[in-house]
């Protein structure tokens, strides 16, 4: 897309490795134009270990906010002067704003996922939520679910020790191994895949045979959005479950990240309007039906 720059335009960025295929510049620059703001959002490749040099450059050039993807989400922690409640709970940061020479970190993955869940007519209060995987995305989503009144949050992971570590000290979280998945799905209301199984370009293939025991009518939501119809979704759909991919999480985390960068507080209608605009801009249908 064409973007505008003049002297004084605010600078924002996403950093990571790889970052060339990131949808964030398209989403953020579209949102900036929609809001009539004078900012420009760039994609900057930064390899592991490159954070100190990038932070120094950002301060010099005047980049005042940035998103982080692989491999920086936890490496950034020692550089932060402050963290939001969400970032502390997630133990990772995907959005940083620079105030003077102070870096403040925030995590918008969990709240972005929750807003996408609401688009499916669901929310966490009183629900039993089961999460596949125990990485960074799982932690952010689990903590938001726990803090939003989920009755129980269950973490199912290939390596059970990692699930136990994630649940430690959290009364509403429980850890399970993949072998136990079949037993805990019959009363699960919301099932979330945070593993990379089925993600385009990773070569990680697999299936989810335990889905056959999932409670009838339960929602099956994936964090993956490429392909738009993921293996997890198509297996769940074949069993009659409502499903959604991860594009909603991506667009809403972008909306909340921009609000954080610029200290804005969007009302719910604005979040919905921006979310819809960004879903259309991404060209990915949350239902997996293909292009919007
Ligand atoms: P992120 O931080 O983006 O969530 P991650 O830290 O790589 O990603 O976490 C990926 C999660 O998916 C991990 O919990 C991983 O399981 P392990 O803890 O056993 O490594 C899980 N995962 C990755 N590949 C998997 C596979 N083929 N089958 C099942 N789980 C898998």
Tab-separated table of C-alpha atoms and ligand atoms in Angstrom:
chain	number	residue	atom	x	y	z
A	1	UNK	CA	0.000	0.000	0.000
A	2	UNK	CA	1.051	3.627	-0.488
A	3	UNK	CA	1.774	5.478	2.749
A	4	UNK	CA	2.353	9.126	3.514
A	5	UNK	CA	5.385	10.598	5.196
A	6	UNK	CA	6.294	14.193	5.971
A	7	UNK	CA	8.757	15.760	8.401
A	8	UNK	CA	7.424	15.046	11.860
A	9	UNK	CA	5.421	11.921	10.947
A	10	UNK	CA	5.508	9.501	13.897
A	11	UNK	CA	7.443	6.271	13.349
A	12	UNK	CA	6.296	2.806	14.437
A	13	UNK	CA	7.637	-0.616	13.460
A	14	UNK	CA	7.429	-4.364	13.752
A	15	UNK	CA	10.712	-6.149	14.362
A	16	UNK	CA	11.477	-9.839	14.052
A	17	UNK	CA	13.204	-12.527	12.070
A	18	UNK	CA	11.641	-13.254	9.661
A	19	UNK	CA	9.455	-10.177	9.284
A	20	UNK	CA	9.181	-9.690	5.510
A	21	UNK	CA	5.825	-11.472	5.257
A	22	UNK	CA	4.288	-9.768	8.299
A	23	UNK	CA	0.756	-8.447	7.777
A	24	UNK	CA	1.307	-5.841	10.516
A	25	UNK	CA	2.486	-2.952	8.246
A	26	UNK	CA	-0.589	-3.332	6.026
A	27	UNK	CA	-2.939	-3.546	9.021
A	28	UNK	CA	-1.347	-0.737	11.025
A	29	UNK	CA	-0.982	1.682	8.090
A	30	UNK	CA	-4.604	1.024	7.094
A	31	UNK	CA	-5.728	1.760	10.658
A	32	UNK	CA	-3.561	4.909	10.827
A	33	UNK	CA	-5.175	6.209	7.613
A	34	UNK	CA	-8.669	5.337	8.855
A	35	UNK	CA	-8.041	7.216	12.105
A	36	UNK	CA	-6.527	10.196	10.259
A	37	UNK	CA	-3.326	9.971	12.336
A	38	UNK	CA	0.147	11.116	11.260
A	39	UNK	CA	2.135	7.890	11.778
A	40	UNK	CA	4.043	5.485	9.556
A	41	UNK	CA	4.559	1.803	10.444
A	42	UNK	CA	7.550	-0.128	9.048
A	43	UNK	CA	8.768	-3.760	9.027
A	44	UNK	CA	12.393	-3.987	10.198
A	45	UNK	CA	14.313	-7.284	10.209
A	46	UNK	CA	16.142	-7.726	13.538
A	47	UNK	CA	17.913	-10.991	14.287
A	48	UNK	CA	18.171	-12.639	17.715
A	49	UNK	CA	20.679	-10.665	19.765
A	50	UNK	CA	19.981	-7.498	17.777
A	51	UNK	CA	17.735	-5.824	20.358
A	52	UNK	CA	20.324	-3.480	21.981
A	53	UNK	CA	21.374	-2.100	18.580
A	54	UNK	CA	17.757	-1.755	17.465
A	55	UNK	CA	16.707	0.057	20.664
A	56	UNK	CA	19.585	2.498	20.323
A	57	UNK	CA	18.680	3.095	16.672
A	58	UNK	CA	14.992	3.525	17.537
A	59	UNK	CA	15.850	6.190	20.105
A	60	UNK	CA	18.119	7.948	17.610
A	61	UNK	CA	15.711	7.825	14.666
A	62	UNK	CA	12.636	8.548	16.772
A	63	UNK	CA	10.716	5.271	16.531
A	64	UNK	CA	8.322	5.638	19.456
A	65	UNK	CA	6.551	2.281	19.367
A	66	UNK	CA	7.199	-1.181	18.010
A	67	UNK	CA	5.735	-4.662	17.856
A	68	UNK	CA	7.861	-7.748	18.367
A	69	UNK	CA	7.520	-11.178	16.838
A	70	UNK	CA	9.820	-14.196	16.885
A	71	UNK	CA	12.393	-14.362	18.452
A	72	UNK	CA	12.159	-11.253	20.641
A	73	UNK	CA	8.991	-11.556	22.750
A	74	UNK	CA	10.784	-12.632	25.931
A	75	UNK	CA	14.291	-11.349	25.082
A	76	UNK	CA	12.921	-7.793	25.359
A	77	UNK	CA	12.003	-8.140	29.060
A	78	UNK	CA	15.356	-6.985	30.566
A	79	UNK	CA	15.186	-3.763	28.534
A	80	UNK	CA	11.825	-2.641	29.903
A	81	UNK	CA	11.355	0.016	32.587
A	82	UNK	CA	7.699	-0.952	33.042
A	83	UNK	CA	5.147	-3.550	31.960
A	84	UNK	CA	1.356	-3.568	31.837
A	85	UNK	CA	-0.694	-6.054	33.846
A	86	UNK	CA	-1.307	-8.074	30.648
A	87	UNK	CA	2.416	-8.259	29.859
A	88	UNK	CA	3.270	-9.372	33.405
A	89	UNK	CA	0.623	-12.087	33.274
A	90	UNK	CA	1.705	-13.252	29.815
A	91	UNK	CA	5.408	-13.197	30.749
A	92	UNK	CA	6.072	-11.834	27.258
A	93	UNK	CA	5.665	-8.600	25.346
A	94	UNK	CA	4.509	-7.980	21.776
A	95	UNK	CA	4.205	-4.169	21.957
A	96	UNK	CA	6.658	-1.587	23.296
A	97	UNK	CA	6.351	2.184	23.503
A	98	UNK	CA	9.285	4.483	24.089
A	99	UNK	CA	8.726	7.456	26.398
A	100	UNK	CA	11.912	9.501	26.587
A	101	UNK	CA	14.421	6.728	27.169
A	102	UNK	CA	11.962	4.484	29.049
A	103	UNK	CA	10.617	1.373	27.344
A	104	UNK	CA	7.152	0.189	28.407
A	105	UNK	CA	5.912	-3.277	27.413
A	106	UNK	CA	2.425	-4.615	26.760
A	107	UNK	CA	0.956	-7.895	25.549
A	108	UNK	CA	-2.100	-7.710	23.303
A	109	UNK	CA	-2.302	-11.399	22.258
A	110	UNK	CA	-4.625	-12.500	25.063
A	111	UNK	CA	-6.974	-9.513	24.827
A	112	UNK	CA	-6.919	-9.703	21.014
A	113	UNK	CA	-7.891	-13.359	21.143
A	114	UNK	CA	-10.702	-12.611	23.601
A	115	UNK	CA	-12.157	-9.923	21.323
A	116	UNK	CA	-12.037	-12.374	18.387
A	117	UNK	CA	-13.840	-14.943	20.560
A	118	UNK	CA	-16.577	-12.375	21.190
A	119	UNK	CA	-17.060	-12.081	17.416
A	120	UNK	CA	-18.034	-15.776	17.570
A	121	UNK	CA	-20.695	-14.927	20.154
A	122	UNK	CA	-18.657	-16.430	23.004
A	123	UNK	CA	-16.785	-15.163	26.055
A	124	UNK	CA	-14.880	-16.701	28.979
A	125	UNK	CA	-17.072	-16.180	32.077
A	126	UNK	CA	-18.166	-19.563	33.520
A	127	UNK	CA	-16.747	-21.492	30.553
A	128	UNK	CA	-14.401	-24.444	30.577
A	129	UNK	CA	-11.552	-23.509	28.243
A	130	UNK	CA	-9.025	-26.035	26.912
A	131	UNK	CA	-5.842	-24.815	25.237
A	132	UNK	CA	-3.597	-27.011	23.066
A	133	UNK	CA	0.063	-26.003	23.459
A	134	UNK	CA	2.032	-24.343	26.240
A	135	UNK	CA	4.088	-21.665	24.464
A	136	UNK	CA	3.835	-17.883	24.579
A	137	UNK	CA	0.469	-17.630	22.809
A	138	UNK	CA	-1.011	-20.270	25.125
A	139	UNK	CA	0.198	-18.396	28.205
A	140	UNK	CA	-1.259	-15.028	27.086
A	141	UNK	CA	-4.596	-16.584	26.174
A	142	UNK	CA	-4.741	-18.694	29.357
A	143	UNK	CA	-4.057	-15.760	31.680
A	144	UNK	CA	-6.687	-13.563	29.995
A	145	UNK	CA	-9.200	-16.428	30.230
A	146	UNK	CA	-8.377	-16.986	33.915
A	147	UNK	CA	-8.601	-13.249	34.675
A	148	UNK	CA	-11.901	-12.949	32.772
A	149	UNK	CA	-13.810	-15.472	34.872
A	150	UNK	CA	-13.358	-18.793	33.043
A	151	UNK	CA	-14.547	-21.637	35.286
A	152	UNK	CA	-11.413	-23.629	34.472
A	153	UNK	CA	-8.546	-23.287	31.997
A	154	UNK	CA	-6.886	-26.527	30.930
A	155	UNK	CA	-3.510	-26.668	29.216
A	156	UNK	CA	-2.861	-29.757	27.097
A	157	UNK	CA	0.693	-30.169	25.874
A	158	UNK	CA	2.940	-32.705	24.157
A	159	UNK	CA	5.538	-32.015	26.854
A	160	UNK	CA	3.418	-32.153	30.056
A	161	UNK	CA	6.160	-30.511	32.168
A	162	UNK	CA	5.769	-27.310	30.129
A	163	UNK	CA	2.019	-27.328	30.765
A	164	UNK	CA	2.646	-27.822	34.499
A	165	UNK	CA	5.105	-24.942	34.524
A	166	UNK	CA	2.530	-22.671	32.856
A	167	UNK	CA	-0.140	-23.620	35.421
A	168	UNK	CA	2.077	-23.322	38.519
A	169	UNK	CA	0.528	-21.084	41.178
A	170	UNK	CA	-2.638	-20.484	39.132
A	171	UNK	CA	-5.691	-21.947	40.924
A	172	UNK	CA	-7.953	-21.946	37.844
A	173	UNK	CA	-5.370	-23.585	35.538
A	174	UNK	CA	-4.822	-27.347	35.171
A	175	UNK	CA	-2.148	-29.173	33.158
A	176	UNK	CA	-2.733	-32.297	31.054
A	177	UNK	CA	-0.814	-34.497	28.637
A	178	UNK	CA	-1.981	-35.133	25.064
A	179	UNK	CA	-3.004	-38.660	26.154
A	180	UNK	CA	-5.506	-37.129	28.575
A	181	UNK	CA	-7.128	-34.853	25.960
A	182	UNK	CA	-9.969	-37.289	25.178
A	183	UNK	CA	-11.008	-37.372	28.830
A	184	UNK	CA	-11.188	-33.606	29.313
A	185	UNK	CA	-12.919	-32.611	26.077
A	186	UNK	CA	-16.489	-33.859	26.790
A	187	UNK	CA	-17.180	-30.882	29.101
A	188	UNK	CA	-14.976	-28.325	27.281
A	189	UNK	CA	-16.894	-25.280	25.991
A	190	UNK	CA	-14.063	-23.555	24.113
A	191	UNK	CA	-11.097	-25.418	22.561
A	192	UNK	CA	-8.152	-23.349	21.315
A	193	UNK	CA	-5.206	-24.547	19.216
A	194	UNK	CA	-1.999	-22.588	19.849
A	195	UNK	CA	0.373	-25.226	18.432
A	196	UNK	CA	1.899	-24.679	14.963
A	197	UNK	CA	0.430	-27.978	13.698
A	198	UNK	CA	-1.023	-27.237	10.248
A	199	UNK	CA	0.634	-23.822	9.849
A	200	UNK	CA	1.655	-23.005	6.267
A	201	UNK	CA	5.403	-23.024	5.716
A	202	UNK	CA	6.321	-24.866	8.925
A	203	UNK	CA	6.009	-28.395	7.552
A	204	UNK	CA	4.332	-29.274	10.880
A	205	UNK	CA	1.522	-31.600	9.984
A	206	UNK	CA	-0.674	-33.671	12.224
A	207	UNK	CA	-4.222	-34.453	13.177
A	208	UNK	CA	-6.434	-34.030	16.203
A	209	UNK	CA	-8.153	-37.421	16.694
A	210	UNK	CA	-9.223	-36.490	20.244
A	211	UNK	CA	-11.652	-33.932	18.737
A	212	UNK	CA	-14.219	-36.726	18.462
A	213	UNK	CA	-14.861	-36.456	22.217
A	214	UNK	CA	-15.314	-32.650	22.218
A	215	UNK	CA	-18.616	-31.505	23.775
A	216	UNK	CA	-21.290	-31.131	21.050
A	217	UNK	CA	-21.594	-27.499	19.968
A	218	UNK	CA	-18.284	-26.458	21.584
A	219	UNK	CA	-16.298	-23.784	19.735
A	220	UNK	CA	-12.963	-24.830	18.170
A	221	UNK	CA	-10.721	-21.840	17.499
A	222	UNK	CA	-7.257	-21.875	15.932
A	223	UNK	CA	-4.524	-19.248	16.315
A	224	UNK	CA	-3.309	-20.123	12.796
A	225	UNK	CA	-4.743	-18.146	9.845
A	226	UNK	CA	-2.634	-19.493	6.957
A	227	UNK	CA	-4.133	-21.606	5.526
A	228	UNK	CA	-7.491	-19.946	6.240
A	229	UNK	CA	-9.089	-23.366	6.722
A	230	UNK	CA	-6.661	-25.107	9.055
A	231	UNK	CA	-6.530	-28.879	9.622
A	232	UNK	CA	-7.752	-28.297	13.206
A	233	UNK	CA	-10.762	-26.353	11.920
A	234	UNK	CA	-11.656	-28.764	9.141
A	235	UNK	CA	-11.578	-31.754	11.509
A	236	UNK	CA	-13.734	-29.896	14.057
A	237	UNK	CA	-16.103	-28.641	11.363
A	238	UNK	CA	-16.608	-32.165	10.015
A	239	UNK	CA	-17.788	-33.116	13.525
A	240	UNK	CA	-20.309	-30.257	13.519
A	241	UNK	CA	-18.470	-27.689	15.669
A	242	UNK	CA	-18.437	-23.936	15.076
A	243	UNK	CA	-14.872	-22.935	14.122
A	244	UNK	CA	-12.720	-19.870	13.468
A	245	UNK	CA	-9.112	-19.268	12.457
A	246	UNK	CA	-6.585	-16.862	14.022
A	247	UNK	CA	-7.068	-13.805	11.792
A	248	UNK	CA	-9.414	-12.211	14.325
A	249	UNK	CA	-6.751	-12.517	17.025
A	250	UNK	CA	-4.188	-10.921	14.704
A	251	UNK	CA	-6.319	-7.915	13.762
A	252	UNK	CA	-7.564	-7.168	17.280
A	253	UNK	CA	-4.072	-7.475	18.782
A	254	UNK	CA	-3.044	-4.855	16.179
A	255	UNK	CA	-5.903	-2.527	17.199
A	256	UNK	CA	-4.992	-2.787	20.900
A	257	UNK	CA	-1.279	-2.355	20.085
A	258	UNK	CA	-1.897	0.920	18.245
A	259	UNK	CA	-4.048	2.169	21.144
A	260	UNK	CA	-1.134	1.349	23.478
A	261	UNK	CA	1.508	3.050	21.277
A	262	UNK	CA	-0.464	6.287	21.178
A	263	UNK	CA	-2.098	6.076	24.613
A	264	UNK	CA	-5.581	6.004	23.089
A	265	UNK	CA	-8.574	4.345	24.615
A	266	UNK	CA	-10.902	3.055	21.895
A	267	UNK	CA	-14.556	2.586	22.802
A	268	UNK	CA	-16.032	-0.844	21.940
A	269	UNK	CA	-17.679	0.485	18.746
A	270	UNK	CA	-14.340	1.827	17.477
A	271	UNK	CA	-12.632	-1.509	18.224
A	272	UNK	CA	-15.376	-3.301	16.271
A	273	UNK	CA	-15.199	-0.864	13.346
A	274	UNK	CA	-11.396	-1.074	13.116
A	275	UNK	CA	-11.485	-4.857	13.521
A	276	UNK	CA	-13.912	-5.239	10.641
A	277	UNK	CA	-11.870	-2.900	8.431
A	278	UNK	CA	-8.676	-4.842	9.177
A	279	UNK	CA	-10.355	-8.212	8.594
A	280	UNK	CA	-11.410	-6.980	5.153
A	281	UNK	CA	-7.919	-5.569	4.549
A	282	UNK	CA	-6.257	-8.885	5.453
A	283	UNK	CA	-8.365	-10.673	2.852
A	284	UNK	CA	-8.678	-13.667	5.200
A	285	UNK	CA	-12.127	-14.853	6.242
A	286	UNK	CA	-12.215	-15.968	9.923
A	287	UNK	CA	-14.513	-18.851	8.933
A	288	UNK	CA	-11.825	-20.227	6.644
A	289	UNK	CA	-14.080	-19.830	3.617
A	290	UNK	CA	-11.215	-18.205	1.682
A	291	UNK	CA	-10.947	-14.575	0.654
A	292	UNK	CA	-13.397	-12.056	2.066
B	1	LIG	P1	4.346	-19.704	20.638
B	1	LIG	O1	5.273	-19.097	21.673
B	1	LIG	O2	4.232	-18.912	19.383
B	1	LIG	O3	3.013	-20.067	21.209
B	1	LIG	P2	5.981	-22.085	20.846
B	1	LIG	O4	6.625	-21.563	22.054
B	1	LIG	O5	6.836	-22.633	19.775
B	1	LIG	O6	5.041	-21.036	20.128
B	1	LIG	O7	4.928	-23.157	21.355
B	1	LIG	C1	4.438	-24.076	20.526
B	1	LIG	C2	3.646	-25.090	21.346
B	1	LIG	O8	3.137	-26.007	20.419
B	1	LIG	C3	4.492	-25.871	22.339
B	1	LIG	O9	3.736	-26.084	23.503
B	1	LIG	C4	4.777	-27.157	21.610
B	1	LIG	O10	4.847	-28.313	22.426
B	1	LIG	P3	6.161	-28.713	23.267
B	1	LIG	O11	6.100	-27.896	24.519
B	1	LIG	O12	6.008	-30.156	23.510
B	1	LIG	O13	7.343	-28.366	22.383
B	1	LIG	C5	3.551	-27.315	20.761
B	1	LIG	N1	3.858	-28.083	19.548
B	1	LIG	C6	4.739	-27.756	18.575
B	1	LIG	N2	4.735	-28.684	17.606
B	1	LIG	C7	3.841	-29.639	17.985
B	1	LIG	C8	3.393	-30.869	17.423
B	1	LIG	N3	3.865	-31.301	16.234
B	1	LIG	N4	2.455	-31.573	18.097
B	1	LIG	C9	1.990	-31.135	19.280
B	1	LIG	N5	2.365	-29.998	19.872
B	1	LIG	C10	3.281	-29.251	19.231
